[in-house]
Amino acid sequence: MHPSHYQLWLKYDNFVGMATIEEKLDVLEKGISDNVEPRSLSRLLDDLELGLAPEPSQVVRYLLVQAAVHNRLGSGETALVSLLEARRLGIDDRLAPFRPAISRLFATVYSWRGRGEMAAFELLRAMAEASGDGGEIARTFAETGRLNKELGRFDASVLQFDAALESDQLTETERARAMLGKMQVLGALSRHAECLALGAEAAQLIAMQNARLRLLHGLEVSRSAAALGQFDRARRVLEESKRFLPEETSSWSWIDWTEAGIDIETRSQTAADEEKLRSIIERFNEDGLPIREASARLLLAEAARRNGNLETAMEEASIALRIATAQGNKSLTERARGAMLSCDRARNSSQTETLGSPILPERYLLCEVLGRGGYGVVRRAYDLETGAERAIKMVDFSSISDVEKRQMMVRDAQAEVEAARRVRHPGLVVIYNAFIEDSVVVIVQDLVRGMNLRPLMGENLSRVTVLDLFTRIAHALAALHAAGIVHRDLKPENIVVDERGNPVIIDFGLAAFENDESVEGRARGTHSYTAPEVAGGRAGAANPKQDIYSFGVMLAEFLPARPVGVFSWLSPDPVARLVRGMTAADPARRPYSMHAIAATLDRELRAASA
């Protein structure tokens, strides 16, 4: 393609009038190489007609351009469809030279979306397809370096960029991109002096490249300068890089430039703009780029920590850790854990009363107390392996001298975990782990954010709302009973309505397996919700009808009081009749199962909603 055609298109949008398909494909490929805004390239793609019988090579080139543009627009699935079609056509041996490029672009699409294993397979395939072609091998080494950079395997990434740069068959643009990739990795490894040295070596070559590469070069130089304490230089280079920004302020280049500026100010102890970072995070989230989103969240966590917003800092670092572990990015995972520990140290140092042992045991970062009762306390915590929020229930039996009572507490904890492992249901809290640490039974479970049923009793809920709520609870209990487990401590405090309005049954501390004779005669739980046979010591083995009684008492508390007439028994409210059955003193008169109760409530809910 003659250079003037490309410049003509850039200045006058004269793409449609170009003479040949080959020239139009040349323009699009150079636009991709030069990192032209993908929306502009997408409009040109729409104007490209291949004709009735295009050359197979033209079709493959078109599909590769289409895939690259859609990938940059965030449409990864659409990009994969184009690449699959290109690969199908590439079976033809006459199109074999395109195969490595197809595989490398597959790897790019996968790596941008955190699918590192798939990307690695595609790069191995590209290496095999190169068939001794030195240029293709060097390009695949460079792409492998970029993949390992995204996955946080920085040492391997440096080696692969070095292998690519040893080749004399890279184009000047490809060499500039590989040098820039290595600079980014050196910065991530905190080898900032080496990054600046490589930046100086690459400056002349990158000065001849497109605006996007020149911008990224300036950003890496400014970041490394700031990391070495050269803040004046960092700010100067960052400001000079601004001339390479496009007019469209919502573009990726503006986001990268803004993020670098925040990074520099954060390093220089200057209060960073948290709102700007949030807008950057939203863009990464919308475009499906989890690794970049996690990196931005760590910047926000550091900025929030320096600004004194410690809870925000901890939350952002934990989200970054969740993303990093999900993506298998080891380097980012360690950075996120370090950020969480820094937030915790800052939080503890700012409080007159510390939160106690910060890590239990070397995995769970303890936060505030959520509730107390009996010998136990429940605290919010973060899992340092995954970043997830958890609720940790700790029962301290160190002060209990009664050996039998201590054994009973341990058995309760074991039963709680075993019960939870037997069944999974959206209406039942998930329990992940249990262990004993320094005479404390520790149970790790899901953190269910919301309000328990007790405060809702005074809100005068409508009949439909009450039926909907208790129908869901009934289905959760039915699942629990189907797994052979009796909760034995149902009460409003042990049912939490989460932030989405779903009731979740918590606290399996008194749970037992159905017909388990070991719990016979143990009248435990909350008196007003305990079945008469249990309160009187006549319960025998654990039985689902004990939960049915408790459920009936709770439902009765939520139902509005109804006037009682002399003939009311002739046409009783079906729900009121069901409650009377569930709360019968004689277990034999209660409904036979929670499945039957749930079915009745389902029917009444439909009738009330009609």
Coordinates of N, CA, C and O in Angstrom, one line a residue, residues 215-347:
L215 N 3.0 7.0 23.5 CA 2.3 7.3 24.8 C 2.7 6.2 25.8 O 3.1 6.6 27.0
L216 N 2.6 5.0 25.5 CA 2.9 3.9 26.5 C 4.3 4.0 26.9 O 4.6 3.7 28.1
H217 N 5.2 4.3 26.0 CA 6.6 4.4 26.4 C 6.8 5.5 27.4 O 7.5 5.4 28.5
G218 N 6.1 6.7 27.2 CA 6.2 7.8 28.2 C 5.6 7.4 29.5 O 6.1 7.8 30.6
L219 N 4.5 6.6 29.5 CA 3.9 6.2 30.8 C 4.8 5.3 31.6 O 4.9 5.4 32.8
E220 N 5.5 4.4 30.9 CA 6.4 3.5 31.6 C 7.6 4.2 32.2 O 8.0 4.0 33.3
V221 N 8.1 5.2 31.4 CA 9.2 6.0 31.9 C 8.8 6.8 33.1 O 9.5 6.9 34.2
S222 N 7.6 7.4 33.1 CA 7.1 8.2 34.2 C 6.9 7.4 35.4 O 7.2 7.8 36.5
R223 N 6.3 6.2 35.2 CA 6.0 5.4 36.4 C 7.3 4.9 37.1 O 7.4 4.9 38.3
S224 N 8.3 4.5 36.3 CA 9.6 4.0 36.9 C 10.3 5.2 37.5 O 10.9 5.0 38.6
A225 N 10.3 6.4 36.9 CA 10.9 7.5 37.5 C 10.2 7.8 38.9 O 10.9 8.1 39.9
A226 N 8.9 7.7 39.0 CA 8.2 8.0 40.2 C 8.6 7.0 41.3 O 8.8 7.3 42.4
A227 N 8.7 5.7 40.8 CA 9.1 4.6 41.8 C 10.5 4.8 42.3 O 10.8 4.4 43.5
L228 N 11.4 5.5 41.6 CA 12.7 5.8 42.1 C 12.8 7.1 42.8 O 13.9 7.6 43.1
G229 N 11.6 7.8 43.0 CA 11.6 9.0 43.7 C 11.8 10.3 42.9 O 12.0 11.4 43.4
Q230 N 11.9 10.1 41.5 CA 12.2 11.2 40.6 C 10.8 11.8 40.2 O 10.4 11.7 39.0
F231 N 10.1 12.4 41.1 CA 8.8 12.8 40.9 C 8.7 14.0 39.9 O 7.7 14.0 39.1
D232 N 9.6 14.9 39.9 CA 9.6 16.0 38.9 C 9.7 15.5 37.5 O 9.0 15.9 36.6
R233 N 10.7 14.5 37.3 CA 10.8 13.9 36.0 C 9.6 13.2 35.6 O 9.1 13.2 34.5
A234 N 9.0 12.4 36.5 CA 7.8 11.6 36.2 C 6.7 12.5 35.8 O 6.0 12.2 34.8
R235 N 6.5 13.6 36.5 CA 5.4 14.5 36.1 C 5.6 15.2 34.7 O 4.7 15.4 33.9
R236 N 6.9 15.5 34.5 CA 7.3 16.2 33.3 C 7.0 15.2 32.1 O 6.4 15.6 31.1
V237 N 7.5 14.0 32.2 CA 7.3 13.0 31.1 C 5.9 12.7 30.9 O 5.4 12.6 29.7
L238 N 5.1 12.6 32.0 CA 3.7 12.4 31.8 C 3.0 13.5 31.1 O 2.2 13.3 30.2
E239 N 3.4 14.7 31.4 CA 2.8 15.9 30.8 C 3.2 15.9 29.3 O 2.3 16.2 28.4
E240 N 4.4 15.6 29.0 CA 4.9 15.6 27.6 C 4.1 14.5 26.8 O 3.9 14.6 25.6
S241 N 3.8 13.4 27.5 CA 3.1 12.3 26.8 C 1.7 12.7 26.4 O 1.0 12.0 25.6
K242 N 1.2 13.7 27.0 CA -0.2 14.1 26.7 C -0.5 14.4 25.3 O -1.6 14.3 24.7
R243 N 0.6 14.9 24.5 CA 0.4 15.2 23.1 C 0.1 14.1 22.3 O -0.3 14.2 21.1
F244 N 0.3 12.8 22.8 CA 0.0 11.6 22.0 C -1.4 11.1 22.2 O -1.8 10.0 21.7
L245 N -2.2 11.8 23.0 CA -3.5 11.4 23.3 C -4.5 11.8 22.2 O -4.3 12.8 21.6
P246 N -5.4 10.9 21.9 CA -6.4 11.2 20.8 C -7.4 12.2 21.4 O -7.5 12.5 22.6
E247 N -8.2 12.8 20.5 CA -9.2 13.8 20.9 C -10.3 13.1 21.7 O -10.9 13.8 22.6
E248 N -10.7 11.9 21.4 CA -11.8 11.2 22.2 C -11.3 10.9 23.6 O -10.5 10.0 23.8
T249 N -11.9 11.6 24.6 CA -11.4 11.5 25.9 C -11.9 10.2 26.6 O -11.4 9.9 27.7
S250 N -12.8 9.5 26.0 CA -13.2 8.2 26.6 C -12.4 7.0 26.1 O -12.7 5.9 26.4
S251 N -11.3 7.3 25.3 CA -10.6 6.2 24.7 C -9.7 5.6 25.7 O -9.4 6.1 26.8
W252 N -9.1 4.4 25.3 CA -8.2 3.7 26.2 C -7.0 4.5 26.5 O -6.5 4.4 27.7
S253 N -6.5 5.2 25.6 CA -5.3 6.0 25.8 C -5.5 7.0 27.0 O -4.6 7.2 27.9
W254 N -6.6 7.7 27.0 CA -6.9 8.6 28.1 C -7.0 7.9 29.5 O -6.5 8.4 30.5
I255 N -7.6 6.7 29.4 CA -7.7 5.9 30.7 C -6.3 5.5 31.2 O -6.0 5.7 32.4
D256 N -5.5 5.1 30.3 CA -4.1 4.7 30.7 C -3.3 5.9 31.2 O -2.6 5.8 32.2
W257 N -3.5 7.0 30.5 CA -2.8 8.2 31.0 C -3.2 8.7 32.3 O -2.4 9.0 33.2
T258 N -4.5 8.7 32.6 CA -5.1 9.1 33.9 C -4.6 8.1 35.0 O -4.3 8.5 36.1
E259 N -4.7 6.8 34.7 CA -4.2 5.8 35.6 C -2.8 6.0 36.0 O -2.4 5.9 37.2
A260 N -1.9 6.3 35.0 CA -0.5 6.5 35.3 C -0.3 7.7 36.2 O 0.5 7.7 37.2
G261 N -1.1 8.8 35.9 CA -1.0 10.0 36.8 C -1.4 9.7 38.2 O -0.8 10.2 39.2
I262 N -2.5 8.9 38.4 CA -2.9 8.6 39.8 C -1.8 7.7 40.4 O -1.5 7.9 41.6
D263 N -1.2 6.8 39.7 CA -0.1 6.0 40.2 C 1.0 6.9 40.8 O 1.5 6.7 41.9
I264 N 1.4 7.9 40.0 CA 2.5 8.8 40.3 C 2.1 9.5 41.6 O 2.9 9.6 42.5
E265 N 0.9 10.1 41.6 CA 0.5 10.9 42.8 C 0.4 10.0 44.1 O 0.7 10.4 45.2
T266 N 0.0 8.8 43.9 CA -0.1 7.8 45.0 C 1.2 7.5 45.6 O 1.5 7.5 46.8
R267 N 2.2 7.3 44.7 CA 3.6 7.1 45.1 C 4.2 8.3 45.8 O 5.0 8.1 46.7
S268 N 3.8 9.5 45.4 CA 4.4 10.7 46.0 C 3.6 11.2 47.2 O 3.8 12.3 47.7
Q269 N 2.7 10.3 47.7 CA 2.0 10.6 49.0 C 1.0 11.7 48.8 O 0.4 12.2 49.8
T270 N 0.6 12.0 47.5 CA -0.4 13.0 47.3 C -1.7 12.4 47.3 O -1.9 11.3 46.7
A271 N -2.7 13.0 47.8 CA -4.1 12.4 47.8 C -4.6 12.2 46.4 O -4.6 13.2 45.6
A272 N -4.9 11.0 46.0 CA -5.4 10.7 44.7 C -6.9 10.8 44.5 O -7.6 10.8 45.5
D273 N -7.3 11.1 43.3 CA -8.7 11.3 43.0 C -9.4 9.9 42.9 O -9.3 9.2 41.9
E274 N -10.2 9.5 43.9 CA -10.8 8.2 44.0 C -11.9 8.1 42.9 O -12.1 7.0 42.3
E275 N -12.6 9.2 42.6 CA -13.7 9.1 41.6 C -13.1 8.8 40.2 O -13.8 8.1 39.5
K276 N -12.0 9.4 39.9 CA -11.4 9.1 38.6 C -11.0 7.6 38.5 O -11.3 7.0 37.5
L277 N -10.5 7.1 39.6 CA -10.2 5.7 39.6 C -11.4 4.8 39.4 O -11.4 3.8 38.7
R278 N -12.5 5.2 40.1 CA -13.8 4.4 40.0 C -14.3 4.4 38.5 O -14.8 3.4 38.0
S279 N -14.1 5.5 37.8 CA -14.6 5.6 36.4 C -13.7 4.6 35.6 O -14.2 4.0 34.6
I280 N -12.4 4.6 35.9 CA -11.5 3.7 35.1 C -11.9 2.2 35.4 O -12.0 1.4 34.5
I281 N -12.2 1.9 36.7 CA -12.6 0.5 37.0 C -13.9 0.1 36.3 O -14.0 -1.0 35.7
E282 N -14.8 1.1 36.2 CA -16.1 0.8 35.5 C -15.8 0.5 34.0 O -16.4 -0.4 33.5
R283 N -14.9 1.2 33.4 CA -14.6 0.9 32.0 C -14.0 -0.4 31.8 O -14.4 -1.2 30.9
F284 N -13.0 -0.8 32.7 CA -12.4 -2.1 32.6 C -13.4 -3.2 32.8 O -13.4 -4.3 32.1
N285 N -14.4 -3.0 33.7 CA -15.4 -4.0 34.0 C -16.3 -4.1 32.8 O -16.7 -5.2 32.4
E286 N -16.7 -3.0 32.2 CA -17.6 -3.1 31.0 C -17.0 -3.8 29.9 O -17.6 -4.5 29.1
D287 N -15.7 -3.6 29.7 CA -15.0 -4.2 28.6 C -14.5 -5.6 28.8 O -13.8 -6.2 28.0
G288 N -14.8 -6.1 30.0 CA -14.4 -7.5 30.3 C -12.9 -7.7 30.4 O -12.4 -8.7 29.9
L289 N -12.2 -6.8 31.1 CA -10.8 -7.0 31.2 C -10.4 -7.1 32.7 O -10.1 -6.1 33.4
P290 N -10.6 -8.3 33.3 CA -10.5 -8.4 34.7 C -9.1 -8.1 35.3 O -9.1 -7.5 36.4
I291 N -8.0 -8.4 34.6 CA -6.7 -8.1 35.2 C -6.5 -6.6 35.3 O -6.0 -6.1 36.4
R292 N -6.8 -5.9 34.3 CA -6.7 -4.4 34.4 C -7.6 -3.8 35.4 O -7.3 -2.9 36.1
E293 N -8.8 -4.4 35.6 CA -9.7 -3.9 36.6 C -9.1 -4.2 38.0 O -9.2 -3.3 38.9
A294 N -8.5 -5.3 38.2 CA -7.9 -5.7 39.5 C -6.8 -4.7 39.8 O -6.6 -4.2 40.9
S295 N -6.0 -4.4 38.8 CA -4.8 -3.5 39.0 C -5.3 -2.1 39.4 O -4.8 -1.4 40.3
A296 N -6.4 -1.6 38.7 CA -7.0 -0.3 39.1 C -7.6 -0.3 40.4 O -7.5 0.7 41.2
R297 N -8.2 -1.4 40.8 CA -8.8 -1.5 42.2 C -7.7 -1.5 43.3 O -7.9 -0.9 44.3
L298 N -6.5 -2.0 43.0 CA -5.4 -1.9 43.9 C -4.9 -0.5 44.0 O -4.5 0.0 45.1
L299 N -4.9 0.2 42.9 CA -4.6 1.7 43.0 C -5.6 2.4 43.8 O -5.2 3.3 44.6
L300 N -6.8 2.1 43.6 CA -7.9 2.7 44.4 C -7.8 2.4 45.9 O -7.9 3.2 46.8
A301 N -7.4 1.1 46.2 CA -7.2 0.7 47.6 C -6.1 1.5 48.2 O -6.2 2.0 49.4
E302 N -5.0 1.7 47.5 CA -3.9 2.4 48.1 C -4.3 3.9 48.2 O -3.9 4.5 49.3
A303 N -5.0 4.5 47.2 CA -5.4 5.9 47.3 C -6.4 6.0 48.5 O -6.2 7.0 49.3
A304 N -7.3 5.1 48.7 CA -8.3 5.2 49.8 C -7.6 5.1 51.1 O -7.9 5.7 52.1
R305 N -6.6 4.2 51.2 CA -5.8 4.0 52.4 C -5.1 5.3 52.8 O -5.1 5.7 54.0
R306 N -4.5 5.9 51.8 CA -3.7 7.1 52.1 C -4.7 8.3 52.5 O -4.4 9.2 53.2
N307 N -5.9 8.2 51.9 CA -6.9 9.2 52.2 C -7.7 9.0 53.5 O -8.6 9.7 53.8
G308 N -7.3 7.9 54.1 CA -8.0 7.5 55.4 C -9.3 6.8 55.3 O -9.9 6.5 56.3
N309 N -9.7 6.3 54.1 CA -10.9 5.6 53.9 C -10.6 4.1 54.0 O -10.5 3.4 52.9
L310 N -10.3 3.6 55.2 CA -9.8 2.3 55.3 C -10.8 1.2 55.0 O -10.3 0.1 54.4
E311 N -12.0 1.3 55.2 CA -13.0 0.3 54.9 C -13.1 0.1 53.3 O -13.2 -1.0 52.8
T312 N -13.1 1.3 52.7 CA -13.1 1.3 51.2 C -11.9 0.6 50.7 O -11.9 -0.2 49.7
A313 N -10.7 0.9 51.3 CA -9.5 0.3 50.8 C -9.5 -1.2 51.0 O -9.1 -1.9 50.1
M314 N -10.0 -1.7 52.1 CA -10.0 -3.1 52.3 C -11.0 -3.8 51.3 O -10.7 -4.8 50.8
E315 N -12.1 -3.2 51.1 CA -13.1 -3.7 50.2 C -12.5 -3.8 48.8 O -12.7 -4.9 48.1
E316 N -11.9 -2.8 48.3 CA -11.3 -2.8 47.0 C -10.2 -3.8 46.8 O -10.1 -4.5 45.8
A317 N -9.4 -3.9 47.8 CA -8.3 -4.9 47.8 C -8.8 -6.3 47.8 O -8.3 -7.2 47.1
S318 N -9.9 -6.5 48.5 CA -10.5 -7.9 48.6 C -11.1 -8.2 47.2 O -11.0 -9.4 46.8
I319 N -11.7 -7.2 46.5 CA -12.3 -7.5 45.2 C -11.1 -7.8 44.2 O -11.2 -8.7 43.4
A320 N -10.0 -7.1 44.3 CA -8.9 -7.3 43.5 C -8.3 -8.7 43.7 O -8.0 -9.4 42.8
L321 N -8.3 -9.2 45.0 CA -7.8 -10.5 45.3 C -8.7 -11.6 44.7 O -8.3 -12.6 44.2
R322 N -10.1 -11.3 44.8 CA -11.0 -12.3 44.2 C -10.8 -12.4 42.7 O -10.7 -13.5 42.1
I323 N -10.6 -11.3 42.0 CA -10.3 -11.3 40.6 C -9.0 -12.0 40.3 O -8.9 -12.9 39.4
A324 N -8.0 -11.7 41.0 CA -6.6 -12.2 40.8 C -6.6 -13.7 40.9 O -6.0 -14.5 40.1
T325 N -7.3 -14.2 42.0 CA -7.3 -15.7 42.2 C -8.1 -16.4 41.2 O -7.7 -17.5 40.7
A326 N -9.2 -15.8 40.8 CA -10.0 -16.4 39.7 C -9.3 -16.4 38.4 O -9.5 -17.4 37.6
Q327 N -8.4 -15.5 38.1 CA -7.6 -15.4 36.9 C -6.3 -16.2 37.0 O -5.6 -16.3 36.0
G328 N -6.0 -16.7 38.2 CA -4.7 -17.4 38.3 C -3.5 -16.5 38.2 O -2.4 -17.0 37.8
N329 N -3.6 -15.2 38.5 CA -2.5 -14.3 38.4 C -1.8 -14.2 39.7 O -2.2 -13.5 40.7
K330 N -0.7 -15.0 39.9 CA 0.0 -15.1 41.1 C 0.6 -13.8 41.6 O 0.5 -13.4 42.8
S331 N 1.2 -13.0 40.7 CA 1.8 -11.7 41.2 C 0.7 -10.8 41.7 O 0.9 -10.2 42.7
L332 N -0.4 -10.7 41.0 CA -1.4 -9.8 41.4 C -2.1 -10.3 42.7 O -2.5 -9.5 43.5
T333 N -2.2 -11.6 42.8 CA -2.7 -12.2 44.1 C -1.9 -11.7 45.3 O -2.4 -11.3 46.3
E334 N -0.5 -11.8 45.1 CA 0.3 -11.4 46.3 C 0.2 -9.9 46.5 O 0.2 -9.5 47.7
R335 N 0.1 -9.1 45.5 CA 0.0 -7.7 45.7 C -1.3 -7.4 46.4 O -1.4 -6.5 47.3
A336 N -2.4 -8.1 46.0 CA -3.7 -7.8 46.7 C -3.7 -8.2 48.2 O -4.2 -7.5 49.0
R337 N -3.0 -9.4 48.5 CA -2.9 -9.8 49.8 C -2.1 -8.8 50.7 O -2.5 -8.5 51.8
G338 N -1.0 -8.3 50.1 CA -0.2 -7.3 50.8 C -1.0 -6.1 51.0 O -0.9 -5.5 52.1
A339 N -1.9 -5.7 50.0 CA -2.7 -4.5 50.2 C -3.7 -4.7 51.4 O -3.9 -3.8 52.2
M340 N -4.3 -5.9 51.4 CA -5.2 -6.1 52.5 C -4.6 -6.1 53.9 O -5.1 -5.5 54.8
L341 N -3.4 -6.6 54.0 CA -2.7 -6.6 55.3 C -2.3 -5.2 55.6 O -2.3 -4.8 56.8
S342 N -1.9 -4.4 54.6 CA -1.5 -3.0 54.9 C -2.8 -2.2 55.4 O -2.7 -1.4 56.4
C343 N -3.9 -2.5 54.8 CA -5.2 -1.9 55.3 C -5.5 -2.3 56.7 O -5.9 -1.5 57.5
D344 N -5.3 -3.6 57.0 CA -5.6 -4.1 58.3 C -4.7 -3.4 59.4 O -5.1 -3.1 60.5
R345 N -3.4 -3.3 59.0 CA -2.4 -2.7 60.0 C -2.8 -1.2 60.2 O -2.8 -0.8 61.4
A346 N -3.2 -0.5 59.2 CA -3.6 0.9 59.3 C -4.9 1.0 60.1 O -5.1 1.9 61.0
R347 N -5.8 0.0 59.9 CA -7.1 0.1 60.7 C -6.8 -0.2 62.1 O -7.4 0.5 63.0

